[in-house]
């Protein structure tokens, strides 16, 4: 995005064209931008043809449909970095078959989108970003979250079909963030009803482990940096590499709102967003002096 600034200084017009790039989560984008960035103006490029999904195509509160579902919702004033947020809102009420609904019954909802990379991206390293929250005011479901399930599947994540290859995250009630695998100690991120942004990097380590670093909400100091076992859960029926959003466990209930999810091949440590280190306007395309 570019903005044209016109500044009046001591009787002279200074015509300044300043490229302004709003870094997501309070960080600068990786050099060259994200290889894949998925927001949710629509779901046209997303698939749910996998073993962790039984979405019937309905939205929460829809008459004559199973409770729960998926919708695109605008949240005023909650955009990143400003404005309104347009999110995918997913509600899972548990197992509606117990109330007489046949499959697809919304008992689990799991959306996938392709990562455009051949081979195992963990060999090159992967940088992942996602912004989401527990929905504080759902229509059908309870206002709660998930833990990881079924081999480390979560609410947002990135997956390579080699096992293990699932780096997912799940935000639960109390602001607890689970990641990696069901045995990994979680992180405390604070209010679960506020949007949180995770920036994570992962690369193949030693002995079947993966070195993972996690950064939260614009901070440039990692809240986690260690070698861990990744999750084994995979639903790669269509894509060998993919990102996920969803609530994919039968019997559990939850409600989330996801603003965006993205990735960049390679390891990139987050940097704080700023116009430049000196605090000056970074580019001058021309100057007009008054006479």
Coordinates of C-alpha atoms in Angstrom, one line a residue:
X1 CA 0.0 0.0 0.0
X2 CA 1.3 3.5 -0.8
X3 CA 0.2 6.8 0.5
X4 CA 1.0 10.3 -0.8
X5 CA 2.0 12.7 1.9
X6 CA 2.1 16.5 1.2
X7 CA 3.9 18.4 3.9
X8 CA 4.2 22.2 4.2
X9 CA 7.6 23.2 5.5
X10 CA 8.7 26.9 5.9
X11 CA 6.7 28.1 2.9
X12 CA 7.8 25.2 0.6
X13 CA 5.8 22.2 -0.5
X14 CA 7.6 19.0 0.1
X15 CA 6.0 16.3 -2.1
X16 CA 6.7 13.0 -0.6
X17 CA 5.6 9.6 -1.8
X18 CA 6.0 7.2 1.1
X19 CA 5.5 3.5 0.7
X20 CA 3.6 2.4 3.8
X21 CA 3.4 -1.3 4.5
X22 CA 1.4 -2.2 7.6
X23 CA 3.2 -5.1 9.2
X24 CA 0.8 -7.8 10.5
X25 CA 0.8 -8.4 14.3
X26 CA 3.1 -5.4 14.8
X27 CA 6.0 -7.0 12.9
X28 CA 7.6 -6.2 9.6
X29 CA 6.7 -8.7 6.9
X30 CA 9.4 -11.0 5.8
X31 CA 11.7 -9.7 3.0
X32 CA 9.7 -9.9 -0.2
X33 CA 6.4 -10.5 1.7
X34 CA 4.6 -13.7 2.6
X35 CA 4.7 -16.6 0.2
X36 CA 1.1 -17.3 1.2
X37 CA -1.3 -15.1 3.0
X38 CA -4.9 -16.2 3.5
X39 CA -7.6 -13.9 4.8
X40 CA -11.3 -14.6 4.8
X41 CA -13.2 -12.4 2.5
X42 CA -14.6 -15.7 1.2
X43 CA -13.8 -19.4 1.4
X44 CA -13.6 -20.1 -2.3
X45 CA -10.1 -21.5 -2.2
X46 CA -10.6 -23.6 0.9
X47 CA -11.5 -27.3 1.0
X48 CA -13.0 -29.5 3.7
X49 CA -12.9 -32.8 2.0
X50 CA -10.9 -34.6 4.6
X51 CA -11.2 -37.1 7.5
X52 CA -11.4 -34.4 10.2
X53 CA -14.4 -32.6 8.7
X54 CA -18.2 -33.1 8.8
X55 CA -19.3 -29.6 8.0
X56 CA -22.7 -29.5 6.3
X57 CA -22.1 -26.1 4.7
X58 CA -24.3 -24.2 7.1
X59 CA -23.7 -21.1 9.2
X60 CA -24.3 -21.0 13.0
X61 CA -28.0 -20.3 13.8
X62 CA -29.3 -21.4 10.4
X63 CA -32.8 -22.9 10.5
X64 CA -33.3 -26.6 9.9
X65 CA -29.6 -27.3 10.0
X66 CA -27.3 -28.9 12.5
X67 CA -26.1 -26.5 15.2
X68 CA -22.7 -24.9 14.6
X69 CA -21.0 -24.2 11.2
X70 CA -18.9 -21.6 9.5
X71 CA -19.5 -18.0 8.6
X72 CA -17.6 -14.9 7.4
X73 CA -18.1 -12.1 9.9
X74 CA -17.0 -8.5 10.1
X75 CA -15.9 -7.3 13.5
X76 CA -15.9 -3.5 13.7
X77 CA -12.7 -1.9 15.0
X78 CA -10.8 -5.2 15.5
X79 CA -8.7 -5.1 12.3
X80 CA -4.9 -5.5 12.1
X81 CA -3.4 -2.9 12.3
X82 CA -6.7 -0.9 12.2
X83 CA -10.2 -0.8 10.9
X84 CA -12.5 -3.7 10.8
X85 CA -11.6 -7.4 10.9
X86 CA -13.2 -9.8 8.5
X87 CA -12.9 -13.3 10.0
X88 CA -13.9 -16.8 9.5
X89 CA -16.1 -17.8 12.5
X90 CA -16.2 -21.5 13.3
X91 CA -18.6 -23.0 15.9
X92 CA -18.5 -26.7 17.0
X93 CA -21.2 -27.7 19.5
X94 CA -19.9 -31.2 20.1
X95 CA -21.7 -34.1 18.4
X96 CA -25.1 -33.1 17.0
X97 CA -25.7 -36.7 16.0
X98 CA -26.7 -37.1 19.7
X99 CA -29.6 -34.8 18.9
X100 CA -30.7 -36.7 15.8
X101 CA -28.7 -35.0 13.0
X102 CA -27.1 -37.2 10.4
X103 CA -23.7 -36.6 9.0
X104 CA -22.5 -34.2 7.8
X105 CA -23.5 -32.9 11.2
X106 CA -21.0 -30.2 12.0
X107 CA -19.5 -32.5 14.7
X108 CA -16.0 -31.5 13.4
X109 CA -15.0 -28.8 11.0
X110 CA -11.5 -28.6 9.4
X111 CA -10.6 -26.4 6.4
X112 CA -7.4 -26.7 4.4
X113 CA -5.6 -24.6 1.8
X114 CA -2.6 -25.5 -0.2
X115 CA 1.0 -24.5 0.6
X116 CA 2.7 -23.9 -2.7
X117 CA 5.9 -25.8 -2.1
X118 CA 7.3 -29.1 -3.5
X119 CA 8.9 -31.4 -0.9
X120 CA 9.3 -31.0 2.8
X121 CA 9.4 -27.3 3.8
X122 CA 10.9 -28.2 7.2
X123 CA 14.2 -28.9 5.4
X124 CA 14.3 -25.3 4.3
X125 CA 12.6 -24.0 7.4
X126 CA 9.2 -22.5 7.6
X127 CA 7.9 -19.2 9.0
X128 CA 4.2 -19.2 10.0
X129 CA 1.8 -16.5 11.2
X130 CA -1.8 -16.6 12.4
X131 CA -4.2 -14.2 14.2
X132 CA -7.3 -15.6 16.0
X133 CA -9.3 -15.6 19.2
X134 CA -11.9 -17.6 21.0
X135 CA -15.3 -16.1 20.0
X136 CA -16.6 -14.3 23.0
X137 CA -20.2 -14.3 21.7
X138 CA -21.0 -17.4 19.6
X139 CA -24.5 -18.2 18.4
X140 CA -24.7 -22.0 18.9
X141 CA -21.6 -23.1 20.7
X142 CA -20.0 -22.3 24.1
X143 CA -17.5 -19.5 24.2
X144 CA -14.5 -21.9 24.7
X145 CA -11.6 -23.3 22.8
X146 CA -9.7 -26.5 22.2
X147 CA -6.6 -28.4 23.2
X148 CA -4.6 -30.2 20.5
X149 CA -6.2 -33.5 19.4
X150 CA -5.6 -36.5 17.1
X151 CA -1.9 -36.3 16.6
X152 CA -1.4 -32.5 17.3
X153 CA -4.2 -31.1 15.2
X154 CA -5.3 -27.6 16.3
X155 CA -7.3 -24.5 15.5
X156 CA -4.7 -23.1 13.1
X157 CA -1.6 -24.8 11.7
X158 CA 0.7 -25.8 8.9
X159 CA 1.2 -29.4 7.8
X160 CA 3.6 -31.5 5.7
X161 CA 2.3 -35.0 5.2
X162 CA 5.6 -36.7 6.2
X163 CA 5.1 -37.9 9.8
X164 CA 5.7 -36.0 12.0
X165 CA 4.9 -32.8 10.2
X166 CA 2.1 -31.0 11.9
X167 CA 2.9 -27.6 13.6
X168 CA -0.5 -26.5 14.9
X169 CA -1.8 -24.2 17.7
X170 CA -4.9 -24.3 19.9
X171 CA -6.1 -21.5 22.1
X172 CA -8.1 -22.7 25.1
X173 CA -10.1 -21.2 27.9
X174 CA -7.9 -19.3 30.3
X175 CA -5.6 -18.0 27.6
X176 CA -3.7 -21.3 27.3
X177 CA -1.9 -21.9 24.0
X178 CA -1.1 -25.5 23.0
X179 CA 1.3 -26.3 20.2
X180 CA 3.4 -29.0 18.6
X181 CA 2.0 -32.2 20.2
X182 CA -0.3 -33.2 23.0
X183 CA 2.5 -33.7 25.5
X184 CA 4.2 -30.3 25.0
X185 CA 3.8 -27.8 27.9
X186 CA 1.5 -25.0 26.8
X187 CA 2.0 -21.2 27.0
X188 CA 0.0 -18.6 28.8
X189 CA -1.0 -15.8 26.3
X190 CA -3.6 -13.9 28.4
X191 CA -7.2 -13.0 27.6
X192 CA -8.4 -15.6 25.1
X193 CA -11.2 -13.4 23.9
X194 CA -8.7 -10.8 22.5
X195 CA -7.1 -11.5 19.2
X196 CA -3.6 -13.0 19.5
X197 CA -1.0 -13.2 16.8
X198 CA 1.5 -16.1 16.7
X199 CA 4.7 -15.9 14.6
X200 CA 6.5 -19.2 14.6
X201 CA 9.5 -20.7 12.9
X202 CA 10.4 -24.4 12.5
X203 CA 13.2 -26.4 10.9
X204 CA 14.5 -29.9 11.0
X205 CA 16.7 -30.5 14.1
X206 CA 18.5 -33.6 15.5
X207 CA 17.2 -37.0 16.2
X208 CA 13.8 -36.5 14.7
X209 CA 13.2 -33.3 16.5
X210 CA 12.4 -29.9 15.1
X211 CA 13.7 -26.5 16.3
X212 CA 10.7 -24.3 17.0
X213 CA 10.6 -20.6 18.0
X214 CA 7.4 -18.8 18.9
X215 CA 6.8 -15.1 19.2
X216 CA 3.5 -13.4 20.4
X217 CA 1.7 -10.2 19.7
X218 CA 4.4 -8.1 18.2
X219 CA 7.2 -9.1 20.6
X220 CA 10.6 -9.8 19.2
X221 CA 11.8 -12.0 22.0
X222 CA 10.8 -15.6 21.6
X223 CA 8.5 -16.9 24.3
X224 CA 9.6 -20.4 23.3
X225 CA 12.8 -21.7 21.7
X226 CA 13.6 -25.4 21.8
X227 CA 13.7 -28.6 19.9
X228 CA 10.4 -30.6 20.1
X229 CA 8.5 -33.4 18.5
X230 CA 5.9 -32.2 16.0
X231 CA 2.4 -33.6 15.7
X232 CA 1.6 -36.6 13.6
X233 CA -1.9 -35.8 12.6
X234 CA -2.4 -35.4 8.9
X235 CA -5.4 -35.2 6.5
X236 CA -3.5 -34.7 3.3
X237 CA -6.1 -36.3 1.0
X238 CA -5.8 -33.4 -1.4
X239 CA -2.6 -31.5 -0.6
X240 CA 0.8 -32.8 0.6
X241 CA 1.5 -29.4 2.1
X242 CA -1.3 -27.2 3.5
X243 CA -2.4 -24.8 6.2
X244 CA -5.5 -25.5 8.3
X245 CA -8.1 -23.7 10.3
X246 CA -10.8 -25.5 12.2
X247 CA -12.2 -27.4 15.2
X248 CA -11.7 -31.0 14.0
X249 CA -12.6 -33.2 16.9
X250 CA -15.9 -35.1 17.4
X251 CA -17.3 -34.6 20.8
X252 CA -15.4 -31.5 21.7
X253 CA -17.0 -28.0 21.5
X254 CA -15.6 -24.6 20.8
X255 CA -15.9 -21.3 18.9
X256 CA -13.0 -19.5 17.2
X257 CA -12.6 -16.5 14.9
X258 CA -9.6 -16.5 12.6
X259 CA -8.5 -13.2 11.0
X260 CA -5.6 -14.5 8.8
X261 CA -3.0 -17.2 8.4
X262 CA 0.2 -17.2 6.4
X263 CA 3.6 -18.7 5.7
X264 CA 7.0 -17.9 4.2
X265 CA 9.5 -20.6 3.2
X266 CA 12.7 -20.1 5.2
X267 CA 13.4 -19.0 8.7
X268 CA 12.7 -15.3 9.4
X269 CA 13.0 -13.8 12.9
X270 CA 10.4 -11.1 13.4
X271 CA 11.4 -7.5 13.5
X272 CA 9.2 -4.7 14.9
X273 CA 7.4 -2.6 12.3
X274 CA 8.8 0.9 11.9
X275 CA 9.1 3.3 9.0
X276 CA 12.9 3.2 9.4
X277 CA 15.4 3.1 12.3
X278 CA 15.9 6.8 12.3
X279 CA 12.2 7.5 12.4
X280 CA 12.4 9.5 9.2
X281 CA 10.3 9.2 6.0
X282 CA 12.0 6.5 4.0
X283 CA 11.5 7.6 0.4
X284 CA 11.3 10.9 -1.4
X285 CA 10.1 10.7 -5.0
X286 CA 10.4 14.4 -5.7
X287 CA 10.4 17.9 -4.2
X288 CA 8.5 21.0 -5.4
X289 CA 9.9 24.4 -4.2
X290 CA 7.7 27.5 -4.0
X291 CA 8.9 30.6 -5.8

